[in-house]
DNA sequence: GTAAGTACGTACAAAAAGGTAAGTGCAATG
DNA sequence: CATTGCACTTACCTTTTTGTACGTACTTAC
């Protein structure tokens, strides 16, 4: 427990021009984000998703449900701390679902939610493209 | 002038097991990267592309050629230093092409290369998805 | 004459990300 | 009975990233 650290950013003076949407009064009814504007929540979401380990986790989980230790072994170089932290952020944003069974050696499963599968596919497309083009990029680097 | 700061990373002892490819002797002939393995160059490329400002620059440049200061104004919150640095990395990887005209107020253009346009599209797909789904994600965050 | 715009480079400082090592509680394994 | 694995958490420290502020060289606008 003890992970309820909500950032309260409700300052009295309205947050102006955050995502260029008519703010009709009450809670945030945002129709769409805009990455180009500072302070748009999409920036935050991006950060989690495109973080060093976030990318890899999404791609790994696209292949199916994994246990914590399976992910650790699958993703070369990740530390337990980072694995736990990144999984929690992805869970917080509704991309992964954590299921724990109260058995004696702990058994915890991580799987993508429908939302997570959607974004995971975009990330994998990027990852695949890079993997395929590593030679070209390396060549471009050297020819300077 | 004066921007030839090449990093020489040619250490005598071969870089072993880097991307699980039969290393047939000479320079790096890599067929494909593998993001899951540490030390694969794809990780490095990823880092540049998915960096905070790298993402935004690729998306911005997909809309066409821009000058330095145009980019600075377009991308909310970026500092000149980060703009220059990120552009240089993208140029180094062969994603952007820099053209400068020797006129008196300096005039420099940045545009995507064919390679940059390809990867830019993948990144934009991710960005678009996020922008569209900001409301859902925000909702997921709050419902806990 | 002073300010502003252009496209950066550089030094220093702050912030964020990441790594390491240890601890937890319990059971199966040797 | 000591060790190992499980799924983490925590404290502490190092590395990386990012920001701030200033300098440059020259010209046009005020």
mmCIF file of N, CA, C and O in Angstrom, chain A residues 34-126:
data_model
loop_
_atom_site.group_PDB
_atom_site.id
_atom_site.type_symbol
_atom_site.label_atom_id
_atom_site.label_comp_id
_atom_site.label_asym_id
_atom_site.label_seq_id
_atom_site.Cartn_x
_atom_site.Cartn_y
_atom_site.Cartn_z
ATOM 1 N N UNK A 34 -2.573 17.406 -26.764
ATOM 2 C CA UNK A 34 -1.737 18.065 -27.765
ATOM 3 C C UNK A 34 -0.299 18.066 -27.247
ATOM 4 O O UNK A 34 0.056 18.831 -26.364
ATOM 5 N N UNK A 35 0.478 17.148 -27.807
ATOM 6 C CA UNK A 35 1.848 16.981 -27.316
ATOM 7 C C UNK A 35 2.707 18.222 -27.418
ATOM 8 O O UNK A 35 3.688 18.362 -26.695
ATOM 9 N N UNK A 36 2.340 19.126 -28.312
ATOM 10 C CA UNK A 36 3.195 20.287 -28.492
ATOM 11 C C UNK A 36 3.050 21.317 -27.390
ATOM 12 O O UNK A 36 3.892 22.196 -27.247
ATOM 13 N N UNK A 37 1.969 21.226 -26.664
ATOM 14 C CA UNK A 37 1.812 22.227 -25.605
ATOM 15 C C UNK A 37 2.312 21.681 -24.274
ATOM 16 O O UNK A 37 1.985 20.574 -23.864
ATOM 17 N N UNK A 38 3.091 22.489 -23.655
ATOM 18 C CA UNK A 38 3.638 22.163 -22.338
ATOM 19 C C UNK A 38 2.467 21.906 -21.410
ATOM 20 O O UNK A 38 1.380 22.421 -21.590
ATOM 21 N N UNK A 39 2.715 21.113 -20.412
ATOM 22 C CA UNK A 39 1.730 20.854 -19.371
ATOM 23 C C UNK A 39 0.522 20.049 -19.855
ATOM 24 O O UNK A 39 -0.393 19.818 -19.089
ATOM 25 N N UNK A 40 0.506 19.651 -21.118
ATOM 26 C CA UNK A 40 -0.572 18.766 -21.539
ATOM 27 C C UNK A 40 -0.265 17.399 -20.962
ATOM 28 O O UNK A 40 0.875 16.934 -21.014
ATOM 29 N N UNK A 41 -1.265 16.742 -20.399
ATOM 30 C CA UNK A 41 -1.027 15.429 -19.776
ATOM 31 C C UNK A 41 -0.432 14.404 -20.723
ATOM 32 O O UNK A 41 0.185 13.441 -20.274
ATOM 33 N N UNK A 42 -0.600 14.609 -22.017
ATOM 34 C CA UNK A 42 -0.047 13.627 -22.946
ATOM 35 C C UNK A 42 1.466 13.524 -22.810
ATOM 36 O O UNK A 42 2.051 12.461 -23.048
ATOM 37 N N UNK A 43 2.092 14.606 -22.412
ATOM 38 C CA UNK A 43 3.537 14.589 -22.220
ATOM 39 C C UNK A 43 3.923 13.588 -21.140
ATOM 40 O O UNK A 43 4.907 12.863 -21.266
ATOM 41 N N UNK A 44 3.164 13.592 -20.097
ATOM 42 C CA UNK A 44 3.414 12.686 -18.982
ATOM 43 C C UNK A 44 3.255 11.233 -19.386
ATOM 44 O O UNK A 44 4.070 10.378 -19.050
ATOM 45 N N UNK A 45 2.197 10.993 -20.120
ATOM 46 C CA UNK A 45 1.908 9.626 -20.553
ATOM 47 C C UNK A 45 3.032 9.156 -21.468
ATOM 48 O O UNK A 45 3.535 8.037 -21.337
ATOM 49 N N UNK A 46 3.436 10.032 -22.365
ATOM 50 C CA UNK A 46 4.561 9.753 -23.254
ATOM 51 C C UNK A 46 5.783 9.324 -22.454
ATOM 52 O O UNK A 46 6.457 8.362 -22.792
ATOM 53 N N UNK A 47 6.065 10.089 -21.439
ATOM 54 C CA UNK A 47 7.267 9.852 -20.662
ATOM 55 C C UNK A 47 7.311 8.423 -20.127
ATOM 56 O O UNK A 47 8.338 7.752 -20.230
ATOM 57 N N UNK A 48 6.196 8.001 -19.596
ATOM 58 C CA UNK A 48 6.141 6.647 -19.060
ATOM 59 C C UNK A 48 6.323 5.613 -20.156
ATOM 60 O O UNK A 48 7.109 4.678 -20.033
ATOM 61 N N UNK A 49 5.577 5.810 -21.218
ATOM 62 C CA UNK A 49 5.568 4.830 -22.292
ATOM 63 C C UNK A 49 6.903 4.750 -23.025
ATOM 64 O O UNK A 49 7.383 3.676 -23.355
ATOM 65 N N UNK A 50 7.501 5.907 -23.264
ATOM 66 C CA UNK A 50 8.746 5.907 -24.037
ATOM 67 C C UNK A 50 9.987 5.857 -23.144
ATOM 68 O O UNK A 50 11.097 6.053 -23.631
ATOM 69 N N UNK A 51 9.782 5.601 -21.881
ATOM 70 C CA UNK A 51 10.951 5.491 -21.012
ATOM 71 C C UNK A 51 11.740 4.242 -21.386
ATOM 72 O O UNK A 51 11.229 3.324 -22.021
ATOM 73 N N UNK A 52 12.989 4.270 -20.996
ATOM 74 C CA UNK A 52 13.896 3.164 -21.319
ATOM 75 C C UNK A 52 13.270 1.783 -21.130
ATOM 76 O O UNK A 52 13.321 0.940 -22.005
ATOM 77 N N UNK A 53 12.667 1.568 -19.965
ATOM 78 C CA UNK A 53 12.133 0.238 -19.680
ATOM 79 C C UNK A 53 10.663 0.108 -20.044
ATOM 80 O O UNK A 53 10.168 -0.995 -20.274
ATOM 81 N N UNK A 54 9.968 1.219 -20.112
ATOM 82 C CA UNK A 54 8.553 1.176 -20.475
ATOM 83 C C UNK A 54 8.347 0.578 -21.856
ATOM 84 O O UNK A 54 7.496 -0.299 -22.056
ATOM 85 N N UNK A 55 9.145 1.017 -22.792
ATOM 86 C CA UNK A 55 9.072 0.503 -24.160
ATOM 87 C C UNK A 55 9.222 -1.017 -24.151
ATOM 88 O O UNK A 55 8.409 -1.749 -24.720
ATOM 89 N N UNK A 56 10.274 -1.463 -23.488
ATOM 90 C CA UNK A 56 10.581 -2.889 -23.524
ATOM 91 C C UNK A 56 9.507 -3.717 -22.838
ATOM 92 O O UNK A 56 9.155 -4.810 -23.296
ATOM 93 N N UNK A 57 8.975 -3.186 -21.753
ATOM 94 C CA UNK A 57 7.934 -3.924 -21.052
ATOM 95 C C UNK A 57 6.681 -4.068 -21.894
ATOM 96 O O UNK A 57 6.095 -5.149 -21.955
ATOM 97 N N UNK A 58 6.293 -2.998 -22.548
ATOM 98 C CA UNK A 58 5.094 -3.080 -23.374
ATOM 99 C C UNK A 58 5.271 -4.113 -24.476
ATOM 100 O O UNK A 58 4.385 -4.921 -24.744
ATOM 101 N N UNK A 59 6.427 -4.088 -25.095
ATOM 102 C CA UNK A 59 6.664 -5.043 -26.176
ATOM 103 C C UNK A 59 6.689 -6.479 -25.631
ATOM 104 O O UNK A 59 6.090 -7.387 -26.213
ATOM 105 N N UNK A 60 7.348 -6.651 -24.513
ATOM 106 C CA UNK A 60 7.427 -7.990 -23.928
ATOM 107 C C UNK A 60 6.047 -8.512 -23.559
ATOM 108 O O UNK A 60 5.712 -9.667 -23.833
ATOM 109 N N UNK A 61 5.236 -7.645 -22.971
ATOM 110 C CA UNK A 61 3.921 -8.089 -22.516
ATOM 111 C C UNK A 61 2.960 -8.325 -23.671
ATOM 112 O O UNK A 61 1.947 -9.008 -23.502
ATOM 113 N N UNK A 62 3.273 -7.773 -24.822
ATOM 114 C CA UNK A 62 2.435 -8.039 -25.992
ATOM 115 C C UNK A 62 2.459 -9.526 -26.331
ATOM 116 O O UNK A 62 1.531 -10.058 -26.939
ATOM 117 N N UNK A 63 3.533 -10.172 -25.955
ATOM 118 C CA UNK A 63 3.647 -11.606 -26.256
ATOM 119 C C UNK A 63 2.884 -12.470 -25.265
ATOM 120 O O UNK A 63 2.896 -13.696 -25.388
ATOM 121 N N UNK A 64 2.267 -11.845 -24.293
ATOM 122 C CA UNK A 64 1.464 -12.612 -23.358
ATOM 123 C C UNK A 64 1.746 -12.283 -21.909
ATOM 124 O O UNK A 64 2.610 -11.471 -21.595
ATOM 125 N N UNK A 65 0.994 -12.921 -21.056
ATOM 126 C CA UNK A 65 1.110 -12.716 -19.617
ATOM 127 C C UNK A 65 2.463 -13.215 -19.127
ATOM 128 O O UNK A 65 2.972 -14.212 -19.612
ATOM 129 N N UNK A 66 3.028 -12.464 -18.207
ATOM 130 C CA UNK A 66 4.317 -12.837 -17.643
ATOM 131 C C UNK A 66 4.308 -12.666 -16.133
ATOM 132 O O UNK A 66 3.607 -11.805 -15.611
ATOM 133 N N UNK A 67 5.139 -13.445 -15.491
ATOM 134 C CA UNK A 67 5.372 -13.234 -14.067
ATOM 135 C C UNK A 67 6.491 -12.214 -13.934
ATOM 136 O O UNK A 67 7.243 -11.961 -14.881
ATOM 137 N N UNK A 68 6.594 -11.684 -12.750
ATOM 138 C CA UNK A 68 7.630 -10.681 -12.466
ATOM 139 C C UNK A 68 9.018 -11.190 -12.845
ATOM 140 O O UNK A 68 9.768 -10.535 -13.580
ATOM 141 N N UNK A 69 9.339 -12.347 -12.356
ATOM 142 C CA UNK A 69 10.700 -12.863 -12.581
ATOM 143 C C UNK A 69 10.927 -13.252 -14.041
ATOM 144 O O UNK A 69 12.059 -13.213 -14.527
ATOM 145 N N UNK A 70 9.857 -13.605 -14.721
ATOM 146 C CA UNK A 70 10.008 -13.895 -16.156
ATOM 147 C C UNK A 70 10.408 -12.639 -16.911
ATOM 148 O O UNK A 70 11.274 -12.669 -17.788
ATOM 149 N N UNK A 71 9.767 -11.552 -16.536
ATOM 150 C CA UNK A 71 10.089 -10.283 -17.193
ATOM 151 C C UNK A 71 11.521 -9.873 -16.896
ATOM 152 O O UNK A 71 12.238 -9.398 -17.774
ATOM 153 N N UNK A 72 11.908 -10.089 -15.671
ATOM 154 C CA UNK A 72 13.272 -9.701 -15.301
ATOM 155 C C UNK A 72 14.291 -10.457 -16.146
ATOM 156 O O UNK A 72 15.291 -9.911 -16.583
ATOM 157 N N UNK A 73 14.020 -11.725 -16.361
ATOM 158 C CA UNK A 73 14.956 -12.519 -17.154
ATOM 159 C C UNK A 73 14.889 -12.169 -18.633
ATOM 160 O O UNK A 73 15.885 -12.204 -19.358
ATOM 161 N N UNK A 74 13.681 -11.828 -19.073
ATOM 162 C CA UNK A 74 13.502 -11.562 -20.500
ATOM 163 C C UNK A 74 14.151 -10.257 -20.946
ATOM 164 O O UNK A 74 14.699 -10.176 -22.047
ATOM 165 N N UNK A 75 14.057 -9.269 -20.089
ATOM 166 C CA UNK A 75 14.543 -7.944 -20.459
ATOM 167 C C UNK A 75 15.950 -7.756 -19.932
ATOM 168 O O UNK A 75 16.164 -7.477 -18.753
ATOM 169 N N UNK A 76 16.880 -7.921 -20.810
ATOM 170 C CA UNK A 76 18.291 -7.872 -20.413
ATOM 171 C C UNK A 76 18.689 -6.569 -19.759
ATOM 172 O O UNK A 76 18.466 -5.498 -20.309
ATOM 173 N N UNK A 77 19.246 -6.670 -18.563
ATOM 174 C CA UNK A 77 19.803 -5.494 -17.931
ATOM 175 C C UNK A 77 18.896 -4.740 -16.996
ATOM 176 O O UNK A 77 19.326 -3.780 -16.361
ATOM 177 N N UNK A 78 17.646 -5.136 -16.890
ATOM 178 C CA UNK A 78 16.737 -4.398 -16.009
ATOM 179 C C UNK A 78 16.961 -4.826 -14.559
ATOM 180 O O UNK A 78 17.224 -5.990 -14.284
ATOM 181 N N UNK A 79 16.868 -3.869 -13.663
ATOM 182 C CA UNK A 79 17.002 -4.186 -12.242
ATOM 183 C C UNK A 79 15.608 -4.402 -11.654
ATOM 184 O O UNK A 79 14.608 -3.953 -12.215
ATOM 185 N N UNK A 80 15.566 -5.071 -10.525
ATOM 186 C CA UNK A 80 14.262 -5.331 -9.919
ATOM 187 C C UNK A 80 13.551 -4.033 -9.576
ATOM 188 O O UNK A 80 12.345 -3.905 -9.743
ATOM 189 N N UNK A 81 14.325 -3.091 -9.115
ATOM 190 C CA UNK A 81 13.717 -1.813 -8.743
ATOM 191 C C UNK A 81 13.017 -1.165 -9.924
ATOM 192 O O UNK A 81 11.861 -0.751 -9.837
ATOM 193 N N UNK A 82 13.719 -1.092 -11.033
ATOM 194 C CA UNK A 82 13.159 -0.453 -12.218
ATOM 195 C C UNK A 82 11.993 -1.241 -12.779
ATOM 196 O O UNK A 82 11.012 -0.673 -13.263
ATOM 197 N N UNK A 83 12.097 -2.550 -12.712
ATOM 198 C CA UNK A 83 11.009 -3.383 -13.208
ATOM 199 C C UNK A 83 9.741 -3.102 -12.414
ATOM 200 O O UNK A 83 8.673 -2.830 -12.988
ATOM 201 N N UNK A 84 9.868 -3.111 -11.106
ATOM 202 C CA UNK A 84 8.700 -2.862 -10.256
ATOM 203 C C UNK A 84 8.141 -1.472 -10.507
ATOM 204 O O UNK A 84 6.934 -1.298 -10.709
ATOM 205 N N UNK A 85 9.018 -0.496 -10.553
ATOM 206 C CA UNK A 85 8.581 0.881 -10.706
ATOM 207 C C UNK A 85 7.871 1.122 -12.039
ATOM 208 O O UNK A 85 6.819 1.752 -12.106
ATOM 209 N N UNK A 86 8.472 0.581 -13.091
ATOM 210 C CA UNK A 86 7.893 0.794 -14.409
ATOM 211 C C UNK A 86 6.551 0.078 -14.538
ATOM 212 O O UNK A 86 5.601 0.620 -15.100
ATOM 213 N N UNK A 87 6.494 -1.129 -14.008
ATOM 214 C CA UNK A 87 5.222 -1.849 -14.041
ATOM 215 C C UNK A 87 4.137 -1.069 -13.302
ATOM 216 O O UNK A 87 2.995 -1.006 -13.756
ATOM 217 N N UNK A 88 4.508 -0.461 -12.200
ATOM 218 C CA UNK A 88 3.511 0.294 -11.441
ATOM 219 C C UNK A 88 3.003 1.504 -12.208
ATOM 220 O O UNK A 88 1.812 1.819 -12.171
ATOM 221 N N UNK A 89 3.906 2.151 -12.900
ATOM 222 C CA UNK A 89 3.452 3.309 -13.680
ATOM 223 C C UNK A 89 2.530 2.878 -14.814
ATOM 224 O O UNK A 89 1.546 3.532 -15.108
ATOM 225 N N UNK A 90 2.894 1.789 -15.455
ATOM 226 C CA UNK A 90 2.060 1.313 -16.557
ATOM 227 C C UNK A 90 0.702 0.859 -16.035
ATOM 228 O O UNK A 90 -0.314 1.014 -16.707
ATOM 229 N N UNK A 91 0.716 0.333 -14.825
ATOM 230 C CA UNK A 91 -0.553 -0.071 -14.224
ATOM 231 C C UNK A 91 -1.382 1.174 -13.901
ATOM 232 O O UNK A 91 -2.586 1.212 -14.153
ATOM 233 N N UNK A 92 -0.701 2.160 -13.375
ATOM 234 C CA UNK A 92 -1.372 3.407 -12.996
ATOM 235 C C UNK A 92 -2.082 4.045 -14.188
ATOM 236 O O UNK A 92 -3.167 4.600 -14.065
ATOM 237 N N UNK A 93 -1.459 3.958 -15.350
ATOM 238 C CA UNK A 93 -2.052 4.544 -16.551
ATOM 239 C C UNK A 93 -3.039 3.602 -17.234
ATOM 240 O O UNK A 93 -3.541 3.911 -18.312
ATOM 241 N N UNK A 94 -3.261 2.452 -16.621
ATOM 242 C CA UNK A 94 -4.255 1.534 -17.172
ATOM 243 C C UNK A 94 -3.773 0.706 -18.343
ATOM 244 O O UNK A 94 -4.566 0.227 -19.147
ATOM 245 N N UNK A 95 -2.468 0.516 -18.455
ATOM 246 C CA UNK A 95 -1.948 -0.273 -19.571
ATOM 247 C C UNK A 95 -1.676 -1.715 -19.165
ATOM 248 O O UNK A 95 -1.732 -2.604 -19.999
ATOM 249 N N UNK A 96 -1.331 -1.931 -17.928
ATOM 250 C CA UNK A 96 -1.142 -3.315 -17.488
ATOM 251 C C UNK A 96 -2.035 -3.622 -16.290
ATOM 252 O O UNK A 96 -2.411 -2.731 -15.531
ATOM 253 N N UNK A 97 -2.337 -4.895 -16.210
ATOM 254 C CA UNK A 97 -3.189 -5.355 -15.121
ATOM 255 C C UNK A 97 -2.386 -6.337 -14.295
ATOM 256 O O UNK A 97 -1.766 -7.255 -14.837
ATOM 257 N N UNK A 98 -2.371 -6.116 -13.014
ATOM 258 C CA UNK A 98 -1.609 -6.965 -12.101
ATOM 259 C C UNK A 98 -2.552 -7.898 -11.372
ATOM 260 O O UNK A 98 -3.577 -7.460 -10.830
ATOM 261 N N UNK A 99 -2.241 -9.164 -11.353
ATOM 262 C CA UNK A 99 -3.063 -10.124 -10.620
ATOM 263 C C UNK A 99 -2.160 -10.940 -9.718
ATOM 264 O O UNK A 99 -1.203 -11.557 -10.202
ATOM 265 N N UNK A 100 -2.450 -10.914 -8.437
ATOM 266 C CA UNK A 100 -1.615 -11.682 -7.511
ATOM 267 C C UNK A 100 -2.441 -12.768 -6.849
ATOM 268 O O UNK A 100 -3.589 -12.560 -6.492
ATOM 269 N N UNK A 101 -1.851 -13.925 -6.724
ATOM 270 C CA UNK A 101 -2.516 -15.030 -6.058
ATOM 271 C C UNK A 101 -1.876 -15.210 -4.684
ATOM 272 O O UNK A 101 -0.649 -15.208 -4.579
ATOM 273 N N UNK A 102 -2.690 -15.367 -3.664
ATOM 274 C CA UNK A 102 -2.150 -15.436 -2.311
ATOM 275 C C UNK A 102 -1.606 -16.816 -2.006
ATOM 276 O O UNK A 102 -2.125 -17.526 -1.152
ATOM 277 N N UNK A 103 -0.597 -17.195 -2.703
ATOM 278 C CA UNK A 103 0.030 -18.493 -2.454
ATOM 279 C C UNK A 103 1.391 -18.251 -1.826
ATOM 280 O O UNK A 103 1.836 -17.115 -1.718
ATOM 281 N N UNK A 104 2.032 -19.319 -1.474
ATOM 282 C CA UNK A 104 3.171 -19.127 -0.612
ATOM 283 C C UNK A 104 4.461 -18.659 -1.259
ATOM 284 O O UNK A 104 4.993 -17.659 -0.823
ATOM 285 N N UNK A 105 4.992 -19.278 -2.245
ATOM 286 C CA UNK A 105 5.927 -18.423 -2.967
ATOM 287 C C UNK A 105 5.031 -17.491 -3.771
ATOM 288 O O UNK A 105 4.184 -17.961 -4.533
ATOM 289 N N UNK A 106 5.135 -16.200 -3.578
ATOM 290 C CA UNK A 106 4.204 -15.264 -4.241
ATOM 291 C C UNK A 106 4.079 -15.535 -5.734
ATOM 292 O O UNK A 106 5.066 -15.856 -6.392
ATOM 293 N N UNK A 107 2.884 -15.416 -6.234
ATOM 294 C CA UNK A 107 2.653 -15.624 -7.663
ATOM 295 C C UNK A 107 1.898 -14.409 -8.195
ATOM 296 O O UNK A 107 0.741 -14.189 -7.848
ATOM 297 N N UNK A 108 2.546 -13.655 -9.039
ATOM 298 C CA UNK A 108 1.934 -12.437 -9.568
ATOM 299 C C UNK A 108 2.044 -12.427 -11.081
ATOM 300 O O UNK A 108 3.109 -12.710 -11.634
ATOM 301 N N UNK A 109 0.929 -12.114 -11.702
ATOM 302 C CA UNK A 109 0.884 -12.084 -13.164
ATOM 303 C C UNK A 109 0.706 -10.662 -13.669
ATOM 304 O O UNK A 109 -0.068 -9.893 -13.104
ATOM 305 N N UNK A 110 1.364 -10.362 -14.755
ATOM 306 C CA UNK A 110 1.172 -9.070 -15.410
ATOM 307 C C UNK A 110 0.700 -9.306 -16.831
ATOM 308 O O UNK A 110 1.291 -10.114 -17.555
ATOM 309 N N UNK A 111 -0.352 -8.612 -17.188
ATOM 310 C CA UNK A 111 -0.833 -8.714 -18.569
ATOM 311 C C UNK A 111 -1.271 -7.342 -19.045
ATOM 312 O O UNK A 111 -1.568 -6.471 -18.232
ATOM 313 N N UNK A 112 -1.327 -7.165 -20.345
ATOM 314 C CA UNK A 112 -1.775 -5.884 -20.884
ATOM 315 C C UNK A 112 -3.292 -5.797 -20.846
ATOM 316 O O UNK A 112 -3.983 -6.796 -21.061
ATOM 317 N N UNK A 113 -3.785 -4.620 -20.594
ATOM 318 C CA UNK A 113 -5.218 -4.364 -20.722
ATOM 319 C C UNK A 113 -5.504 -4.114 -22.203
ATOM 320 O O UNK A 113 -4.571 -4.001 -22.992
ATOM 321 N N UNK A 114 -6.753 -4.000 -22.579
ATOM 322 C CA UNK A 114 -7.030 -3.667 -23.976
ATOM 323 C C UNK A 114 -6.334 -2.365 -24.392
ATOM 324 O O UNK A 114 -5.749 -2.294 -25.480
ATOM 325 N N UNK A 115 -6.371 -1.393 -23.526
ATOM 326 C CA UNK A 115 -5.683 -0.131 -23.797
ATOM 327 C C UNK A 115 -4.183 -0.365 -23.973
ATOM 328 O O UNK A 115 -3.544 0.171 -24.881
ATOM 329 N N UNK A 116 -3.647 -1.186 -23.112
ATOM 330 C CA UNK A 116 -2.222 -1.476 -23.183
ATOM 331 C C UNK A 116 -1.842 -2.200 -24.465
ATOM 332 O O UNK A 116 -0.765 -1.977 -25.021
ATOM 333 N N UNK A 117 -2.739 -3.049 -24.911
ATOM 334 C CA UNK A 117 -2.437 -3.778 -26.142
ATOM 335 C C UNK A 117 -2.399 -2.823 -27.330
ATOM 336 O O UNK A 117 -1.564 -2.948 -28.226
ATOM 337 N N UNK A 118 -3.311 -1.856 -27.299
ATOM 338 C CA UNK A 118 -3.319 -0.874 -28.395
ATOM 339 C C UNK A 118 -2.027 -0.081 -28.451
ATOM 340 O O UNK A 118 -1.380 0.016 -29.494
ATOM 341 N N UNK A 119 -1.667 0.477 -27.320
ATOM 342 C CA UNK A 119 -0.459 1.300 -27.330
ATOM 343 C C UNK A 119 0.770 0.429 -27.525
ATOM 344 O O UNK A 119 1.730 0.814 -28.186
ATOM 345 N N UNK A 120 0.714 -0.773 -26.991
ATOM 346 C CA UNK A 120 1.825 -1.704 -27.164
ATOM 347 C C UNK A 120 2.129 -1.955 -28.632
ATOM 348 O O UNK A 120 3.291 -2.046 -29.031
ATOM 349 N N UNK A 121 1.088 -2.034 -29.417
ATOM 350 C CA UNK A 121 1.301 -2.295 -30.840
ATOM 351 C C UNK A 121 2.007 -1.147 -31.534
ATOM 352 O O UNK A 121 2.834 -1.348 -32.431
ATOM 353 N N UNK A 122 1.668 0.056 -31.112
ATOM 354 C CA UNK A 122 2.347 1.222 -31.693
ATOM 355 C C UNK A 122 3.822 1.201 -31.320
ATOM 356 O O UNK A 122 4.699 1.493 -32.136
ATOM 357 N N UNK A 123 4.070 0.885 -30.074
ATOM 358 C CA UNK A 123 5.442 0.857 -29.599
ATOM 359 C C UNK A 123 6.218 -0.262 -30.296
ATOM 360 O O UNK A 123 7.360 -0.081 -30.705
ATOM 361 N N UNK A 124 5.568 -1.393 -30.456
ATOM 362 C CA UNK A 124 6.258 -2.497 -31.122
ATOM 363 C C UNK A 124 6.569 -2.163 -32.572
ATOM 364 O O UNK A 124 7.629 -2.525 -33.100
ATOM 365 N N UNK A 125 5.648 -1.445 -33.203
ATOM 366 C CA UNK A 125 5.907 -1.046 -34.592
ATOM 367 C C UNK A 125 7.180 -0.212 -34.677
ATOM 368 O O UNK A 125 8.002 -0.404 -35.577
ATOM 369 N N UNK A 126 7.321 0.678 -33.718
ATOM 370 C CA UNK A 126 8.525 1.492 -33.672
ATOM 371 C C UNK A 126 9.755 0.633 -33.404
ATOM 372 O O UNK A 126 10.778 0.745 -34.087
#
